[in-house]
Amino acid sequence: MNRFAVPALAAVAILGVAGCSGGSGGGSTASGEMPSEITLFSVTDKTGTLSYAGSNQLKGIELAIGEINDQKYLGESTVKLESRDTAGEAQTAASQVTEATVNPDVAAILGTVTSAQSIAIAPLAQAAKVPIVFTQSGSEGTLVGEYTYRATAPMATYYDQAGEYLQQEGVKTLGILYNSANPTLTQLSEETIPEMAEQFGYTVASTSSVQNTTQDFTAPIAKILADNPDGIAIMMNGAQNATAVSQLRQAGYDGTLVTHTGSGAGNLTPAGPAGAGMTWPTDFTYHGTNPGTQEFVAAYRAKYDGENPNNYAAEGYDAAWMIAHAIEKSGGASREDIQNGLQQVVAEGFTGAEGDVTFEGNDMRVKGAVVQWNGTEEVLLSEK
């Protein structure tokens, strides 16, 4: 099955086609030629505190590449994946991307999942004119030129759905507890959530920030609870969300809670019933009703022994298919061919694991959905 059927969506105005790269790249000898093997290079967090995102992204990538090859989507050409583990280090990511850019066999790069790493490596890929498709990485500085793309809609573009939920719950005052070491969470907490307060009828009563290493949230929780807020936004990295909500409930808080996609991927499992009610907007849920989503979920379950995919897997899957679709459209696998093909992909939009997607420039946009942790699993509250 062609996983990138183009829906009847309004086309985004196509961007200017990039200039020649000055080299063939990707193993092809000239623009418009297809090598027998096309090498993609992945840099992600396989280990470390953010491995919950990177390892799932990689599973989505591997599923997509298996489908591309099995379907002979690119004719007699097959896709080969080389993957590296950044282990959460921006310097390591930069070294690995440099390795990829100087290897003429690497046709394109599948980028990192964290903004701190992505803003370090995006300029390297752009300067070398190697197409790179990021997932997550919602901060400014990720998309720095025509060779940089993002297959995740920034949370700020659909986080208004959290505002709608707060309004429905009658929240008038909101506290914000966030990880200030994460650029995306900092942007959401310091800009996005406060800026939409007037629209959805609440005021931000107080904010409190922590670091990646924080595990005892007693003091910042006490600061927020002193203002007696109706709702609290918990904006932490991965497993920190479960710890924070557990300590918040232990402190006696039983009000409305919103969070972000980092509370997904099973990260609230340790909190169990204490996390019940945590609600967040997401770009993907395996409960989604879009045909593209349902087909992806079925394929993922078949490959991974019935496991339900999360948003990181869906994003990785769509990122890999973006590159395959670009190769198919351009008819070649050089770096320049892929760049030209990607410009067609973002102009037309497509249907993938994340449903019907469009782009603003090289940046993905999705309709999104709202999910909630009920104490044992994520459930769908609403879908756009």
Coordinates of C-alpha atoms in Angstrom, one line a residue:
M1 CA 0.0 0.0 0.0
N2 CA 1.3 3.5 -0.8
R3 CA 1.4 5.1 2.6
F4 CA 1.4 8.6 1.2
A5 CA -1.8 9.0 -0.7
V6 CA -2.3 12.7 -1.3
P7 CA -5.6 13.9 0.0
A8 CA -7.8 16.6 -1.5
L9 CA -6.2 19.4 0.6
A10 CA -5.5 22.9 -0.3
A11 CA -1.9 23.0 -1.6
V12 CA 0.5 25.2 0.3
A13 CA 2.4 27.6 -1.9
I14 CA 5.5 25.9 -3.1
L15 CA 8.8 27.3 -1.9
G16 CA 11.6 28.2 -4.2
V17 CA 13.5 25.3 -5.5
A18 CA 17.0 25.0 -3.9
G19 CA 20.1 25.5 -6.0
C20 CA 22.4 22.6 -7.0
S21 CA 24.3 20.9 -4.3
G22 CA 27.5 20.8 -6.2
G23 CA 27.7 17.0 -5.8
S24 CA 25.7 13.9 -6.5
G25 CA 25.4 12.4 -3.0
G26 CA 23.1 9.6 -2.1
G27 CA 25.0 7.1 -4.1
S28 CA 23.7 8.3 -7.5
T29 CA 26.0 9.5 -10.2
A30 CA 23.8 12.3 -11.4
S31 CA 20.5 14.0 -10.7
G32 CA 17.6 11.9 -11.7
E33 CA 19.3 8.6 -11.3
M34 CA 18.3 5.8 -9.0
P35 CA 21.0 3.7 -7.2
S36 CA 20.4 0.2 -6.2
E37 CA 20.7 1.2 -2.5
I38 CA 19.8 4.5 -0.9
T39 CA 21.3 5.2 2.5
L40 CA 19.4 7.2 5.1
F41 CA 21.1 8.2 8.3
S42 CA 19.3 8.4 11.7
V43 CA 20.5 10.3 14.7
T44 CA 18.3 9.9 17.8
D45 CA 18.2 9.1 21.5
K46 CA 18.4 5.3 21.8
T47 CA 19.6 5.6 25.4
G48 CA 19.4 8.2 28.2
T49 CA 16.5 10.1 29.7
L50 CA 14.9 10.8 26.3
S51 CA 15.1 7.3 24.9
Y52 CA 11.4 6.9 25.4
A53 CA 11.0 9.4 22.5
G54 CA 14.0 8.4 20.3
S55 CA 13.6 4.6 20.6
N56 CA 10.0 4.9 19.5
Q57 CA 10.8 7.3 16.7
L58 CA 13.3 4.7 15.5
K59 CA 10.7 1.9 15.5
G60 CA 8.4 4.0 13.3
I61 CA 11.3 4.7 10.9
E62 CA 12.2 1.0 10.7
L63 CA 8.6 0.1 10.0
A64 CA 8.4 2.6 7.2
I65 CA 11.6 1.5 5.6
G66 CA 10.4 -2.1 5.7
E67 CA 7.2 -1.1 3.9
I68 CA 9.0 1.0 1.3
N69 CA 11.3 -2.0 0.4
D70 CA 8.6 -4.7 0.6
Q71 CA 6.3 -2.7 -1.6
K72 CA 9.1 -1.9 -4.1
Y73 CA 7.8 1.7 -3.8
L74 CA 11.1 2.9 -5.3
G75 CA 11.3 0.2 -7.9
E76 CA 14.4 -1.9 -7.8
S77 CA 16.1 0.6 -5.4
T78 CA 16.1 -0.4 -1.7
V79 CA 16.5 1.9 1.3
K80 CA 19.2 1.1 3.9
L81 CA 19.2 2.7 7.3
E82 CA 22.3 3.6 9.3
S83 CA 21.4 4.7 12.9
R84 CA 23.4 6.4 15.7
D85 CA 22.7 6.9 19.4
T86 CA 23.1 10.5 20.5
A87 CA 22.5 9.5 24.2
G88 CA 21.0 12.9 24.8
E89 CA 24.2 14.9 23.9
A90 CA 24.1 17.7 21.5
Q91 CA 27.9 17.5 20.9
T92 CA 27.5 13.8 20.0
A93 CA 24.6 14.6 17.7
A94 CA 26.7 17.2 15.9
S95 CA 29.6 14.8 15.5
Q96 CA 27.3 12.2 14.0
V97 CA 25.7 14.5 11.6
T98 CA 29.1 15.7 10.5
E99 CA 29.9 12.1 9.8
A100 CA 26.8 11.8 7.7
T101 CA 27.4 15.0 5.7
V102 CA 30.9 14.0 4.6
N103 CA 29.8 10.5 3.6
P104 CA 28.7 10.7 -0.1
D105 CA 26.6 7.6 0.3
V106 CA 24.2 9.3 2.7
A107 CA 21.3 10.6 0.8
A108 CA 19.3 12.3 3.6
I109 CA 19.2 12.4 7.4
L110 CA 16.4 11.6 9.9
G111 CA 17.0 14.1 12.7
T112 CA 16.9 14.2 16.4
V113 CA 13.9 14.5 18.7
T114 CA 15.1 17.2 21.1
S115 CA 15.4 20.9 20.4
A116 CA 18.7 21.2 22.3
Q117 CA 20.3 18.7 19.8
S118 CA 18.3 19.8 16.7
I119 CA 19.3 23.4 16.9
A120 CA 23.0 22.3 17.1
I121 CA 22.8 20.0 14.0
A122 CA 20.4 21.9 11.7
P123 CA 23.0 24.4 10.6
L124 CA 25.4 21.6 9.8
A125 CA 23.0 19.8 7.5
Q126 CA 21.9 23.1 5.9
A127 CA 25.5 24.2 5.2
A128 CA 26.3 20.8 3.7
K129 CA 23.1 20.8 1.7
V130 CA 21.9 17.5 3.0
P131 CA 18.1 17.2 3.4
I132 CA 17.2 16.5 7.1
V133 CA 13.8 15.7 8.5
F134 CA 13.3 16.3 12.2
T135 CA 10.6 15.1 14.5
Q136 CA 9.6 16.8 17.8
S137 CA 12.2 19.6 18.1
G138 CA 9.6 22.3 18.3
S139 CA 11.8 25.3 19.1
E140 CA 13.0 28.0 16.9
G141 CA 16.4 27.3 15.3
T142 CA 15.4 23.8 14.0
L143 CA 14.3 25.0 10.6
V144 CA 17.2 27.2 9.4
G145 CA 17.0 26.8 5.6
E146 CA 15.5 25.0 2.6
Y147 CA 17.2 21.7 3.5
T148 CA 15.6 21.4 7.0
Y149 CA 12.2 20.0 7.6
R150 CA 10.0 19.0 10.5
A151 CA 7.6 16.1 10.5
T152 CA 6.0 17.1 13.8
A153 CA 3.7 20.0 14.1
P154 CA 5.0 22.3 16.9
M155 CA 2.9 21.9 20.0
A156 CA 2.3 25.6 20.1
T157 CA 0.3 25.2 16.8
Y158 CA -2.4 23.0 18.3
Y159 CA -2.0 23.7 22.1
D160 CA -5.1 25.9 21.9
Q161 CA -7.0 22.6 22.4
A162 CA -5.7 22.6 25.9
G163 CA -7.1 26.1 26.4
E164 CA -10.5 24.9 25.2
Y165 CA -10.3 22.0 27.7
L166 CA -9.4 24.4 30.6
Q167 CA -12.3 26.6 29.6
Q168 CA -14.7 23.6 29.5
E169 CA -13.5 22.7 33.0
G170 CA -14.2 26.2 34.3
V171 CA -10.5 27.0 35.1
K172 CA -10.1 30.7 36.0
T173 CA -6.6 30.6 37.6
L174 CA -3.7 28.4 36.4
G175 CA -0.3 27.4 37.9
I176 CA 2.5 26.3 35.6
L177 CA 5.2 23.8 36.7
Y178 CA 7.8 23.3 33.9
N179 CA 11.3 22.1 33.0
S180 CA 13.2 25.2 32.0
A181 CA 16.1 23.1 30.5
N182 CA 13.8 22.0 27.6
P183 CA 13.4 24.8 25.0
T184 CA 10.0 23.6 23.7
L185 CA 8.5 23.3 27.2
T186 CA 9.9 26.7 28.1
Q187 CA 8.3 28.3 25.1
L188 CA 5.0 26.7 25.9
S189 CA 5.1 27.6 29.5
E190 CA 6.5 31.2 29.2
E191 CA 4.8 32.2 26.0
T192 CA 2.1 30.0 24.5
I193 CA 0.0 29.2 27.6
P194 CA 0.1 32.8 29.0
E195 CA -0.6 34.3 25.6
M196 CA -3.8 32.3 25.2
A197 CA -5.1 33.0 28.7
E198 CA -7.4 35.8 27.8
Q199 CA -8.9 33.9 24.9
F200 CA -9.9 31.0 27.2
G201 CA -10.8 33.0 30.3
Y202 CA -8.0 32.2 32.8
T203 CA -5.1 34.0 34.3
V204 CA -1.7 32.6 35.2
A205 CA -1.5 32.7 38.9
S206 CA 2.2 31.6 39.3
T207 CA 4.9 29.7 37.5
S208 CA 7.8 27.5 38.9
S209 CA 10.6 26.0 36.9
V210 CA 12.9 23.0 37.5
Q211 CA 15.8 21.2 35.8
N212 CA 16.3 17.9 34.1
T213 CA 17.7 16.4 37.3
T214 CA 14.9 17.5 39.6
Q215 CA 13.0 14.6 41.2
D216 CA 11.7 16.3 44.4
F217 CA 9.1 18.8 43.4
T218 CA 7.9 19.6 46.9
A219 CA 9.2 23.2 47.0
P220 CA 7.9 24.3 43.5
I221 CA 4.6 22.6 44.2
A222 CA 4.2 24.4 47.5
K223 CA 4.8 27.7 45.7
I224 CA 2.1 27.0 43.1
L225 CA -0.4 25.7 45.6
A226 CA 0.0 28.8 47.7
D227 CA -2.0 30.7 45.0
N228 CA -4.8 28.1 45.2
P229 CA -5.1 27.6 41.4
D230 CA -8.1 26.0 39.7
G231 CA -5.8 24.2 37.2
I232 CA -2.1 23.3 36.9
A233 CA 0.0 22.7 33.8
I234 CA 2.7 20.1 34.4
M235 CA 5.3 20.5 31.6
M236 CA 8.1 18.0 32.3
N237 CA 10.4 15.7 30.5
G238 CA 9.2 12.1 30.2
A239 CA 9.2 10.3 33.5
Q240 CA 9.3 13.6 35.4
N241 CA 5.6 14.1 34.7
A242 CA 4.6 11.0 36.7
T243 CA 6.8 12.0 39.6
A244 CA 5.4 15.6 39.6
V245 CA 1.8 14.6 39.4
S246 CA 2.2 12.0 42.1
Q247 CA 3.7 14.5 44.5
L248 CA 1.1 17.0 43.5
R249 CA -1.7 14.6 44.5
Q250 CA 0.2 13.7 47.7
A251 CA 0.1 17.4 48.5
G252 CA -3.7 17.3 48.3
Y253 CA -4.4 18.9 45.0
D254 CA -7.4 17.5 43.2
G255 CA -8.0 20.2 40.5
T256 CA -7.8 20.2 36.7
L257 CA -4.5 19.1 35.1
V258 CA -3.1 19.7 31.7
T259 CA 0.2 18.6 30.3
H260 CA 1.8 17.8 26.9
T261 CA 2.8 14.8 24.7
G262 CA 5.8 14.0 26.9
S263 CA 3.3 12.5 29.3
G264 CA 2.4 9.9 26.7
A265 CA 4.4 6.9 25.6
G266 CA 3.6 5.2 28.9
N267 CA 5.3 7.9 31.0
L268 CA 2.3 8.2 33.3
T269 CA 2.2 4.4 34.0
P270 CA 4.3 4.8 37.3
A271 CA 1.8 7.4 38.5
G272 CA -1.2 5.1 38.0
P273 CA -4.4 6.4 39.5
A274 CA -2.6 9.5 40.9
G275 CA -2.2 10.7 37.3
A276 CA -5.8 10.2 36.4
G277 CA -7.2 13.3 34.8
M278 CA -3.9 14.5 33.2
T279 CA -5.1 15.8 29.8
W280 CA -3.1 17.0 26.8
P281 CA -3.4 17.8 23.1
T282 CA -1.5 15.5 20.7
D283 CA -0.6 15.2 17.1
F284 CA -1.3 11.5 17.1
T285 CA -3.3 8.9 19.1
Y286 CA -3.8 5.3 18.2
H287 CA -7.5 5.9 18.8
G288 CA -7.6 8.2 15.8
T289 CA -10.2 7.6 13.2
N290 CA -8.3 8.9 10.1
P291 CA -7.8 6.0 7.6
G292 CA -4.1 6.7 7.4
T293 CA -3.8 6.5 11.2
Q294 CA -5.8 3.3 11.4
E295 CA -3.6 1.6 8.7
F296 CA -0.5 2.7 10.5
V297 CA -1.7 1.4 13.8
A298 CA -2.6 -2.0 12.3
A299 CA 0.8 -2.3 10.6
Y300 CA 2.7 -1.3 13.8
R301 CA 0.8 -3.8 15.9
A302 CA 1.5 -6.5 13.4
K303 CA 5.3 -5.8 13.5
Y304 CA 5.7 -5.2 17.2
D305 CA 3.6 -8.0 18.8
G306 CA 0.4 -6.1 19.3
E307 CA 2.0 -3.0 20.9
N308 CA 0.1 0.3 20.4
P309 CA 2.2 3.0 18.7
N310 CA 2.7 6.4 20.3
N311 CA 3.2 9.8 18.7
Y312 CA 7.0 9.5 18.5
A313 CA 6.6 6.3 16.4
A314 CA 4.0 7.9 14.1
E315 CA 6.3 10.9 13.6
G316 CA 9.3 8.8 12.7
Y317 CA 7.2 6.8 10.3
D318 CA 5.9 9.8 8.5
A319 CA 9.4 11.4 8.4
A320 CA 10.8 8.3 6.6
W321 CA 7.9 8.2 4.2
M322 CA 8.4 11.9 3.5
I323 CA 11.8 11.1 2.1
A324 CA 10.7 8.1 0.1
H325 CA 7.9 10.1 -1.4
A326 CA 10.3 12.8 -2.3
I327 CA 12.5 10.3 -4.1
E328 CA 9.5 8.9 -6.0
K329 CA 8.3 12.3 -7.0
S330 CA 11.7 13.6 -8.2
G331 CA 12.7 10.3 -9.9
G332 CA 16.2 10.4 -8.3
A333 CA 18.0 9.8 -5.0
S334 CA 20.8 12.4 -5.0
R335 CA 20.6 15.0 -2.2
E336 CA 19.5 17.6 -4.7
D337 CA 16.8 15.2 -6.0
I338 CA 15.5 14.6 -2.5
Q339 CA 15.4 18.3 -1.8
N340 CA 13.4 19.0 -4.9
G341 CA 11.1 16.2 -4.1
L342 CA 10.5 17.3 -0.6
Q343 CA 9.5 20.7 -1.9
Q344 CA 6.7 18.9 -3.8
V345 CA 5.7 17.0 -0.7
V346 CA 5.3 20.1 1.5
A347 CA 3.4 21.8 -1.3
E348 CA 0.8 19.1 -1.7
G349 CA 0.5 17.6 1.9
F350 CA -0.2 13.9 2.4
T351 CA -2.0 11.4 4.5
G352 CA 0.1 9.4 6.8
A353 CA 0.2 8.0 10.4
E354 CA -0.6 11.5 11.7
G355 CA -3.7 11.8 9.5
D356 CA -4.1 14.5 6.8
V357 CA -1.2 16.9 7.2
T358 CA -0.2 20.1 5.5
F359 CA 2.8 22.4 5.8
E360 CA 3.6 26.0 6.5
G361 CA 6.9 26.3 4.7
N362 CA 8.9 23.2 5.7
D363 CA 6.9 22.9 9.0
M364 CA 4.2 20.3 9.5
R365 CA 0.7 21.1 10.6
V366 CA -2.0 18.6 11.9
K367 CA -5.5 18.8 13.2
G368 CA -4.7 17.2 16.5
A369 CA -6.7 15.5 19.2
V370 CA -7.1 15.7 23.0
V371 CA -6.3 12.6 25.2
Q372 CA -6.5 11.9 28.9
W373 CA -4.9 9.5 31.3
N374 CA -7.6 7.6 33.1
G375 CA -5.3 5.9 35.6
T376 CA -4.4 2.9 33.5
E377 CA -4.3 4.1 29.9
E378 CA -4.8 7.0 27.5
V379 CA -8.3 7.6 26.2
L380 CA -9.6 9.9 23.5
L381 CA -11.6 13.0 24.6
S382 CA -11.9 14.8 21.3
E383 CA -10.7 14.9 17.8
K384 CA -10.5 17.7 15.3

